[in-house]
Amino acid sequence: MLLKRSLDEKLFLQLKEKMSQGLLPQWVITDPDIYQLEMENIFERTWQFLGHETELKHNGDYVTRWLGRDPVLLVRNNNGEIKAFLNSCSHRGTQLCTADRGNKKAFTCPYHGWTYNNDGDLIGVVADNRVFGGEMDKSDWGLRPIPKVDSYQGMIFGCLDENAESLDDYLGDMKWYLDMLLGRSDGGMEVIGLPQRWVAKANWKSTTENFAADPYHVQTTHRSTVELGISPSDPFYAGYGHQVVCDNGHGINVITSKTGKARVKYQSMPEEMWPMFEKNLTPEQNDIMSKVTVFVGGVYPNLSFVSPIHGTEGHLHNYLNFRLWRPVGPEKVEVWCWFFIDKLAPEEYKKAAYKGYLGSFGPSGTLEQDDTETWARIVEVSGGSMMRNKELSYNNVSNYLMGHNRVEPDSSFPGPGTAYPTTYLDALAKSMHEKWLEYISRDLLVGEER
Ligand code: FES
Ligand SMILES: [Fe+2]
């Protein structure tokens, strides 16, 4: 068992108190010691997204991914099973596979040439018995498996902690919403194209919160969409609907319209597909799906999604964008961005939706650039002396008071979790940060617990 650090008790109590007041000290965003705690207690102990099964269609297909600081080789073996290994040669530990993706029956290490099959077995050693004698048993030197790998609705997740709860338990009531996003069509969803990937000056907590839990920023940060006539000018337009707080820091915003009626039914998915949605979803899920304008939310800690209606009248389409915020330091994230669409959608529809996705998200997308600017500015302020000064004559906290102790849950909402009747609300962001505090203070026994 690795020795894990935990949060200092005094600091834990201070943070807990502030957070119960709807406040988060801003210096924790980019603090290097907090970052180490996050790596050890969040990224090395929770389930995180690795890839979608349609990225590995054929036996031998592989992609290289990450779980926090650990490189992962995700591969479909010759029997069609998906396996995940530490992407590291068992000889001297260098990274084994340096490509992003491909198809291989065997992986040969670039250092001394040891070779592994796509089931992780060591099958070839250069000069073999002549240098290692007969006593080295190759079966002792296969690739090291990732302790836990499982999938839900085609989404493959991995976890570095063999004692962690099951993926099923971890996702909990969020599965009901993932079923809507991923399980509405026969054959499910598919990933089209490669995930786009880039590095941004940002902290993973800010990006995750911004994307999954903050529809309030849309009308200001993305003001150009209002000016271009793509979004309504009503300042509350992204606030209609429900914000749902699920277990474990997961959650979703179901953004509708002022009247609650559909802007277009089923987010403009082709009408011939509607009976299929009705067949695969429950009546409650169908009701939500048929009226929603945008789904946006996240699976804690670092997977977010958005499913919007995109385009102009007469040319509207829907797509699903999943994105992973991989921390590569307290002030940097590597963003991974996937385009998902129903496998059974017409080809022309898929093409138009993909074009719409590229124009809005990803490094060339207009919406993406708006957000990226803001994340970088949060980083710059958080590390400065005024935010780090503990001798307070002013607030060095971020404000999570929107709806704080004021907006009551809506018990008539048909889905699981705690649903609130607006998305201009900090309930989900707070629940994510509460989970964050719980995780980074794991193993810390406070007061009478000792
Ligand atoms: S490190 Fe891979 S063969 Fe030596
Ligand atoms: Fe945004």
XYZ file of C-alpha atoms and ligand atoms in Angstrom, residues 88-96 108-116 124 126, ligand 1:
24
model
C 5.288 0.754 -19.417
C 7.751 -1.974 -20.310
C 8.328 -4.436 -17.472
C 12.082 -4.479 -18.147
C 13.242 -0.951 -17.223
C 9.901 0.760 -17.130
C 10.063 3.077 -20.120
C 6.838 3.899 -21.937
C 6.129 0.954 -24.174
C 7.899 -4.058 -29.022
C 9.678 -1.826 -26.544
C 11.816 0.855 -28.190
C 14.547 0.496 -25.512
C 15.817 -3.126 -25.553
C 13.207 -4.756 -27.733
C 11.113 -6.858 -25.338
C 7.844 -7.769 -27.041
C 4.361 -8.266 -25.583
C 9.878 -12.095 -26.927
C 16.156 -10.083 -27.376
S 12.957 -1.073 -21.065
Fe 11.794 -2.174 -22.470
S 13.096 -3.675 -23.204
Fe 14.277 -2.605 -21.790
